mmCIF file of C-alpha atoms and ligand atoms in Angstrom:
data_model
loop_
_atom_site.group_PDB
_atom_site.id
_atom_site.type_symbol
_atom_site.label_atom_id
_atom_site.label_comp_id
_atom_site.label_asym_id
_atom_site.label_seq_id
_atom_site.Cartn_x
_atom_site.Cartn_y
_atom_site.Cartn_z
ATOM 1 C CA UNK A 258 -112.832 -83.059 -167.160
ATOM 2 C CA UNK A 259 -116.700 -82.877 -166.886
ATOM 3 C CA UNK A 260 -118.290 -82.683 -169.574
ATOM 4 C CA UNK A 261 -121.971 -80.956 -169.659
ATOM 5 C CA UNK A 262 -123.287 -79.932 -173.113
ATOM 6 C CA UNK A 263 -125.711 -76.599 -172.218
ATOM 7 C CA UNK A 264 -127.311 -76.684 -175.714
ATOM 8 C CA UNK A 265 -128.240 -72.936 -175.547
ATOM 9 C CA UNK A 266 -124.924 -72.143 -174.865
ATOM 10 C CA UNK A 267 -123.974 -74.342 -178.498
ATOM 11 C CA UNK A 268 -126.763 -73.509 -180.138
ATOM 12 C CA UNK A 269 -126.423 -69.279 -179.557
ATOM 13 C CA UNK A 270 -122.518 -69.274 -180.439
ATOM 14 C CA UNK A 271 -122.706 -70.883 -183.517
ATOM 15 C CA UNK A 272 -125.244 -68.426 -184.884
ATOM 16 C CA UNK A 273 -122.384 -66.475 -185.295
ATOM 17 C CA UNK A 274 -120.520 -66.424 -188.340
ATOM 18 C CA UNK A 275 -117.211 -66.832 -186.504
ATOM 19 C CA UNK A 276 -118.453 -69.020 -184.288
ATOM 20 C CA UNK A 277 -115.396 -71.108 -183.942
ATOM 21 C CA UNK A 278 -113.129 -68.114 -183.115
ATOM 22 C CA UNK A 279 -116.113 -67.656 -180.091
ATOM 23 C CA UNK A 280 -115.795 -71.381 -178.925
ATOM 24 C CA UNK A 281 -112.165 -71.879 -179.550
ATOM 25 C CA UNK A 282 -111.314 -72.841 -176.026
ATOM 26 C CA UNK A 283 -114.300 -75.221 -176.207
ATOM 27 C CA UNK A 284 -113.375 -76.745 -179.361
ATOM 28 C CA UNK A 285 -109.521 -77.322 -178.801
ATOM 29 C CA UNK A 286 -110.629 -79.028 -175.364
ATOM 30 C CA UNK A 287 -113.305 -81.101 -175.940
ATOM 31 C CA UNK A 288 -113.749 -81.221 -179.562
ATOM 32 C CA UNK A 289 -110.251 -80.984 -181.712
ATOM 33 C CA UNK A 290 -107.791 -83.893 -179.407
ATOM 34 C CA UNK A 291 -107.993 -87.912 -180.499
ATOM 35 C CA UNK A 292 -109.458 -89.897 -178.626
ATOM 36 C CA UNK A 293 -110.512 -93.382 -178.966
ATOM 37 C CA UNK A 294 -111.687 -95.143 -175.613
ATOM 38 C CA UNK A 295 -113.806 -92.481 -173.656
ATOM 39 C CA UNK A 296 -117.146 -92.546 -173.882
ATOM 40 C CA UNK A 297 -117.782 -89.538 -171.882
ATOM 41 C CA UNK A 298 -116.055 -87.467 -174.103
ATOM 42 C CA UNK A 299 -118.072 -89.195 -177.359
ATOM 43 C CA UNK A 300 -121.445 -88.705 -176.120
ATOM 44 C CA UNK A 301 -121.050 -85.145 -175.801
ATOM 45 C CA UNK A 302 -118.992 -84.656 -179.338
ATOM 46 C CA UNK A 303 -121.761 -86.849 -180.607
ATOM 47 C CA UNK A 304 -124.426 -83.946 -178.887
ATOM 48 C CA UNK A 305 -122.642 -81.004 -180.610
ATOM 49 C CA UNK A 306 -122.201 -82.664 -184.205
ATOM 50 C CA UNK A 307 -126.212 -83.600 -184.039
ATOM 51 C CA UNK A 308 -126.806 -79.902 -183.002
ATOM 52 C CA UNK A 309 -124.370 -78.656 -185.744
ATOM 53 C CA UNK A 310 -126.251 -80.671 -188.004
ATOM 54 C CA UNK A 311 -129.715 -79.877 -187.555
ATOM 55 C CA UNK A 312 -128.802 -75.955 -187.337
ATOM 56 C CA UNK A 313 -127.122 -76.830 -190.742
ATOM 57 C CA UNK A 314 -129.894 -78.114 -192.464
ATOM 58 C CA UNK A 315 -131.988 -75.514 -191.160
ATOM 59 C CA UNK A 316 -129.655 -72.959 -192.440
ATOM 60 C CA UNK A 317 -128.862 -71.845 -189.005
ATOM 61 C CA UNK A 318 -125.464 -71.062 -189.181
ATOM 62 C CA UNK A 319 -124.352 -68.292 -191.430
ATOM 63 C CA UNK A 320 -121.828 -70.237 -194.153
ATOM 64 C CA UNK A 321 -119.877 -67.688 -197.160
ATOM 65 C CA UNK A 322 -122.415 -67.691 -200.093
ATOM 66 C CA UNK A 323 -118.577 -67.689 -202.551
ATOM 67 C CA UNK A 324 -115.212 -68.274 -201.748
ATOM 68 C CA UNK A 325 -111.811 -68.503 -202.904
ATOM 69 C CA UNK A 326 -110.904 -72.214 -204.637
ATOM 70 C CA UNK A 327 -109.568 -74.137 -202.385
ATOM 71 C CA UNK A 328 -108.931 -76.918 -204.653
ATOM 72 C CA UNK A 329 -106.325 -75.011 -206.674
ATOM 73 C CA UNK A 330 -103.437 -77.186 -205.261
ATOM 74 C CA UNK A 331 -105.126 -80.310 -206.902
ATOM 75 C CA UNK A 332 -103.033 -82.430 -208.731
ATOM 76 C CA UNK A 333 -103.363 -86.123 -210.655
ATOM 77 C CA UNK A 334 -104.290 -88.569 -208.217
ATOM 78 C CA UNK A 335 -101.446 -90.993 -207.161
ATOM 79 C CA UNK A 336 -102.585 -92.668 -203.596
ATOM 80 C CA UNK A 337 -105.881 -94.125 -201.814
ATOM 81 C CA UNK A 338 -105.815 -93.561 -198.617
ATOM 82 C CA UNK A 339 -108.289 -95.959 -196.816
ATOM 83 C CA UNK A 340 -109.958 -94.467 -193.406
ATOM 84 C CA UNK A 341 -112.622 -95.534 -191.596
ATOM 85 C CA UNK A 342 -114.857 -93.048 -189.596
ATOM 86 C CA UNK A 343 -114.804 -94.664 -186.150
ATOM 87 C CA UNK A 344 -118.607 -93.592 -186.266
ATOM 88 C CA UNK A 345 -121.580 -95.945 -186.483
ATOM 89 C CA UNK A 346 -121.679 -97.697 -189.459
ATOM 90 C CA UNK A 347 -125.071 -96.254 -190.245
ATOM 91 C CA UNK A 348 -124.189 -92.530 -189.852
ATOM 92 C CA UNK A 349 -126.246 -90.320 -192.062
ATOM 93 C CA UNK A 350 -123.973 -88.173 -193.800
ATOM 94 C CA UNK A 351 -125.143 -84.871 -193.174
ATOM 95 C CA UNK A 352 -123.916 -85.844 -189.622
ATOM 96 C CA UNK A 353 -120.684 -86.919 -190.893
ATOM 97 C CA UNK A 354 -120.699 -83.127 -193.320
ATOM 98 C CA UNK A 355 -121.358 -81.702 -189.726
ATOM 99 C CA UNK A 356 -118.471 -83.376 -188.294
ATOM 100 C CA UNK A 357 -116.273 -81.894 -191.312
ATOM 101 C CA UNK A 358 -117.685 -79.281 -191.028
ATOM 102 C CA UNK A 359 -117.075 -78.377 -187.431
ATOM 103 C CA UNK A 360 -113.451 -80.718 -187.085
ATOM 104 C CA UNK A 361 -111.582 -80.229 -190.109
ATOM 105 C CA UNK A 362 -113.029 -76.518 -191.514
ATOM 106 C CA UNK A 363 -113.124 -75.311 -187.816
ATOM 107 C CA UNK A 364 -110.023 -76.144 -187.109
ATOM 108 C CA UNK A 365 -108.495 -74.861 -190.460
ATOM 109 C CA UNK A 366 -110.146 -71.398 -190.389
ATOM 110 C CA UNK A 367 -108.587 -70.771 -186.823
ATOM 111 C CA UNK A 368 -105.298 -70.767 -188.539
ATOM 112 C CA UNK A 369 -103.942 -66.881 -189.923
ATOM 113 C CA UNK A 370 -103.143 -68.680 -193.306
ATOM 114 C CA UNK A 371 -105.702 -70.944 -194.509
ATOM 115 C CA UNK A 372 -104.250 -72.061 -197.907
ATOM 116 C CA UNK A 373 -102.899 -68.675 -198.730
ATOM 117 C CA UNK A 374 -106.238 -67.204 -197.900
ATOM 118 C CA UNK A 375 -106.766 -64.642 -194.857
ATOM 119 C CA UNK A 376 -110.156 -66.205 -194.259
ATOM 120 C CA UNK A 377 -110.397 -66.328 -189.913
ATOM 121 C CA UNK A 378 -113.112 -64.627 -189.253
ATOM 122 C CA UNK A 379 -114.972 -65.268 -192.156
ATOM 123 C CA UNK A 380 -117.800 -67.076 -192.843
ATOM 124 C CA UNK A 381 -116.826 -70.838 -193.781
ATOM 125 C CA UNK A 382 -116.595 -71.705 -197.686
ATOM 126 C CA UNK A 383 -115.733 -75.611 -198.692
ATOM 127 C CA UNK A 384 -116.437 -74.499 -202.123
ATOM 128 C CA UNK A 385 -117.781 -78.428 -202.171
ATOM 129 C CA UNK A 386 -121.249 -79.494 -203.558
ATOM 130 C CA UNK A 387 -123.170 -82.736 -203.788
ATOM 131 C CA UNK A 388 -126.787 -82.437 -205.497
ATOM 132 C CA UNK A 389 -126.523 -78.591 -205.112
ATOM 133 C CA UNK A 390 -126.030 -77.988 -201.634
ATOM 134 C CA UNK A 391 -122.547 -77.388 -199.854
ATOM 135 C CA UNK A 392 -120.863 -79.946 -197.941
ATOM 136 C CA UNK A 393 -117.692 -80.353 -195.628
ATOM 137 C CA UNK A 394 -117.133 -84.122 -196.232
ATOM 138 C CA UNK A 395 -112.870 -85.156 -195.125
ATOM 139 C CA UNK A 396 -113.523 -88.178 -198.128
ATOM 140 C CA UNK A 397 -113.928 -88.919 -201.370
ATOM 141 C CA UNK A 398 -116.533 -92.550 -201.127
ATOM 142 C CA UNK A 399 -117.865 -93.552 -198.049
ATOM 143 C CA UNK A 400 -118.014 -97.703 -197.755
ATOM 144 C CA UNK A 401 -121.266 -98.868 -195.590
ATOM 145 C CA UNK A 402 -121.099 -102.387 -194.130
ATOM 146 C CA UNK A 403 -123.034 -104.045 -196.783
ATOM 147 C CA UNK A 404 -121.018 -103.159 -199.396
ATOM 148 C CA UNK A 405 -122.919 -100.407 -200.764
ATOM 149 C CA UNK A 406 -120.886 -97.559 -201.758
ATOM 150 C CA UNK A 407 -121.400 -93.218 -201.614
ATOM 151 C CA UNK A 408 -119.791 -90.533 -203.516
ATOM 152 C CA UNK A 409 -119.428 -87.941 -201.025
ATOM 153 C CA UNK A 410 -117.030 -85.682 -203.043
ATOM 154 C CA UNK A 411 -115.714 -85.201 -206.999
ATOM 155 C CA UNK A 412 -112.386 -86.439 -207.445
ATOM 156 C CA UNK A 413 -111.369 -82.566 -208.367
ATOM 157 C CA UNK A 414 -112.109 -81.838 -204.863
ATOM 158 C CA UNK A 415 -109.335 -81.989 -202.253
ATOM 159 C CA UNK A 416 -110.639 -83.783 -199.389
ATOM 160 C CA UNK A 417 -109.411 -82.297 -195.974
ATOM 161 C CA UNK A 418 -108.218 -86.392 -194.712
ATOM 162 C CA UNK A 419 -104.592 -86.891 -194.208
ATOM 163 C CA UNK A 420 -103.591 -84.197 -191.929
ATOM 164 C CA UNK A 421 -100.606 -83.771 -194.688
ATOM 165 C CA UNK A 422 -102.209 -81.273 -197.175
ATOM 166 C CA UNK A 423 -99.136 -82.589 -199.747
ATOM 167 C CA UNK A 424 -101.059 -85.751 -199.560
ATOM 168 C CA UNK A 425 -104.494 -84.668 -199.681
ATOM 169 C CA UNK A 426 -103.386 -82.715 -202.630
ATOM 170 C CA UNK A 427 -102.910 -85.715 -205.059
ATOM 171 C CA UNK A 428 -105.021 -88.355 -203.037
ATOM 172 C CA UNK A 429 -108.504 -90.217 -203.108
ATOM 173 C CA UNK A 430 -110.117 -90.640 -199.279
ATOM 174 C CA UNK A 431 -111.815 -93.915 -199.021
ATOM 175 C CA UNK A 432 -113.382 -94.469 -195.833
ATOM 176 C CA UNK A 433 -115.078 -97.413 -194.517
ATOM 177 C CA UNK A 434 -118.164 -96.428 -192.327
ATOM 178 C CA UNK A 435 -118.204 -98.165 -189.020
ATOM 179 C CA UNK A 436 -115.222 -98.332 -186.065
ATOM 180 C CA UNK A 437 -112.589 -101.051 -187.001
ATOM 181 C CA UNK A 438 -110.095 -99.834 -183.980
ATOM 182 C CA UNK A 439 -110.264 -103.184 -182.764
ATOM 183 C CA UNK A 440 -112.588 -105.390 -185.220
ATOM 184 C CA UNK A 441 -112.158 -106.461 -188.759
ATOM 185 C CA UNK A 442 -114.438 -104.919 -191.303
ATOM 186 C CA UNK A 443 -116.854 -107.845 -193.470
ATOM 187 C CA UNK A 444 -115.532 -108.827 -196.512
ATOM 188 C CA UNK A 445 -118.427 -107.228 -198.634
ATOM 189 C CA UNK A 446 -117.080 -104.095 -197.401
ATOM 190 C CA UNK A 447 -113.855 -104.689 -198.419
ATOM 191 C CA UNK A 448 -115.312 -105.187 -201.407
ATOM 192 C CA UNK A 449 -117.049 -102.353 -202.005
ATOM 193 C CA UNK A 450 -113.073 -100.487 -201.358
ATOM 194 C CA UNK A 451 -112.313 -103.087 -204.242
ATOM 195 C CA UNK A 452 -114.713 -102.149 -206.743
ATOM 196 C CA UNK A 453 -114.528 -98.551 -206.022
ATOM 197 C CA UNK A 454 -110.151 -98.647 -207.091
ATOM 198 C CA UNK A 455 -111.428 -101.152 -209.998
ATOM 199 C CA UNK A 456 -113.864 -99.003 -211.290
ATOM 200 C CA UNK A 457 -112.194 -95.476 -211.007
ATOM 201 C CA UNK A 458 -108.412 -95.783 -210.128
ATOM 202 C CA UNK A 459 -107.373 -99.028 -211.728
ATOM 203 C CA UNK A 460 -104.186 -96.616 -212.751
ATOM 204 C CA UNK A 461 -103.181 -95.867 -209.136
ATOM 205 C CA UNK A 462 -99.498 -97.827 -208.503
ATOM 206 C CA UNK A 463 -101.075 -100.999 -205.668
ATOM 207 C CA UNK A 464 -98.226 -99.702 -203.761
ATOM 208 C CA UNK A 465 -99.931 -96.628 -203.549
ATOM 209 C CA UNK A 466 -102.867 -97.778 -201.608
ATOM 210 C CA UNK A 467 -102.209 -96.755 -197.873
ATOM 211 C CA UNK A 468 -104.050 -96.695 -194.724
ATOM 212 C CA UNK A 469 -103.778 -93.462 -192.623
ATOM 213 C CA UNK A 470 -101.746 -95.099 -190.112
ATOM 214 C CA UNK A 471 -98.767 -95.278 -192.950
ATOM 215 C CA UNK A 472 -98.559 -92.029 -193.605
ATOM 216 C CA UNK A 473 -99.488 -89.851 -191.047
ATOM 217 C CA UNK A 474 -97.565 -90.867 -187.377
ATOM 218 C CA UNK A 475 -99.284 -91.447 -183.915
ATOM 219 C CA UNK A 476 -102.986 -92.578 -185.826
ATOM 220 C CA UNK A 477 -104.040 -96.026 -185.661
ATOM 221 C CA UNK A 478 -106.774 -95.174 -188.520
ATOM 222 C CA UNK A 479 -108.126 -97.633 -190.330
ATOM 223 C CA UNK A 480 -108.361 -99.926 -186.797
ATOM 224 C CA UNK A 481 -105.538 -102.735 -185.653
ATOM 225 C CA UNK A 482 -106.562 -105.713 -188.125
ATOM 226 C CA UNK A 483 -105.587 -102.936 -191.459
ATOM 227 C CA UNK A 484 -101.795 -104.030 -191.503
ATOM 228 C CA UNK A 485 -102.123 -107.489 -189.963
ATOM 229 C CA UNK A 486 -105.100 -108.596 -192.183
ATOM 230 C CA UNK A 487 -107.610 -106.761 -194.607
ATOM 231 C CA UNK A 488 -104.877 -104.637 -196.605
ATOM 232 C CA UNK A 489 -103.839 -108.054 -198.131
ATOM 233 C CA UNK A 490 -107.409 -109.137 -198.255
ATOM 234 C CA UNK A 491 -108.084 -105.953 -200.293
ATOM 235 C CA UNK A 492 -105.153 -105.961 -202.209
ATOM 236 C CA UNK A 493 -105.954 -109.261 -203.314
ATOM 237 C CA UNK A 494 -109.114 -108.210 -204.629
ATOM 238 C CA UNK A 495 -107.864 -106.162 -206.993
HETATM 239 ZN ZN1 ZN B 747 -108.245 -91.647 -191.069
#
């Protein structure tokens, strides 16, 4: 496939309030399918989520001022599920919102049913804030190389992570920023996981604390080295 991003041709369709009904064909070839080794493919995912988030922040693309709560399904939290973003580890996260934004509530609103709601066609709703201003974040904390640690949404929000709504129902998203697929994340990163369960889930079961790869088939998130190596390293942090 060759891949040319026209920005114009980006930029004009998601003006539109249903703009991923317009681009659907665009989005379930080039955006929606996993893939891990193809850089073609990146750089030009990487050209539409920089475009969706500048027209974002510039209030570019028409968004539902109120919604329906989407969090009703919440229940007590009983797993961590560790992810990491395959990203760079220095992502700013109103690029990683955009990707949310465009991946997960994209893909979601093209459904008939989206949680009970007829919403397709709508205007997208997240019914998520962080310091006032609506986000589309998939996790809870975001983990950044160094250790340092970011609350991207309240633990009464549902994140949009697992690809198993059951799970993302009663389930904290921890991701680690960076691309582990083949690497091992530092240890003050691993760290920063640690003190995040210390500090806020010290009553989640340790058998509870699973990388996407264990419970959602055919993904190889959180990277090779999870199961061989750092899940112990973690666990024994705790
Ligand atoms: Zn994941």
């Amino acid at each position: 496939m060759k891949l040319g991003f026209n920005k114009e041709y980006w930029k004009e369709q998601l003006k539109h309030s249903n703009w991923y009904i317009i681009l659907e064909k665009d989005l379930k070839e080039k955006i929606f399918p996993i893939v891990h080794k193809n850089p073609e493919v990146k750089t030009f995912r990487h050209k539409v989520y920089e475009l969706v988030e500048e027209l974002l922040e510039k209030d570019q693309i028409p968004l539902a001022k109120e919604g329906p709560n989407l969090d009703a399904d919440r229940k007590p939290i009983d797993a961590i599920i560790i992810h990491h973003t395959e990203e760079k580890p220095e992502i700013r996260l109103s690029k990683l919102s955009a990707i949310g934004f465009i991946r997960q509530y994209g893909l979601t609103y093209l459904k008939n049913d989206v949680l009970g709601y007829k919403l397709k066609g709508q205007p997208i709703w997240s019914g998520h804030f962080r310091n006032g201003k609506i986000v589309f974040f998939a996790y809870h904390w975001l983990v950044r190389p160094n250790g340092n640690v970011e609350r991207l949404l309240k633990d009464d929000y549902i994140g949009w992570h697992s690809g198993n709504w059951e799970i993302n129902t009663k389930s904290i998203a921890i991701a680690l920023s960076g691309d582990y697929e083949k690497d091992t994340p530092s240890i003050s990163q691993i760290e920063g996981v640690a003190k995040i369960i210390k500090e806020n889930y010290r009553r989640v079961d340790k058998n509870r604390i699973l990388g996407h790869m264990e419970i959602k088939e055919k993904r190889t998130c959180p990277g090779a080295y999870f199961l061989k190596e750092w899940k112990k390293t973690l666990l024994d942090l705790l």
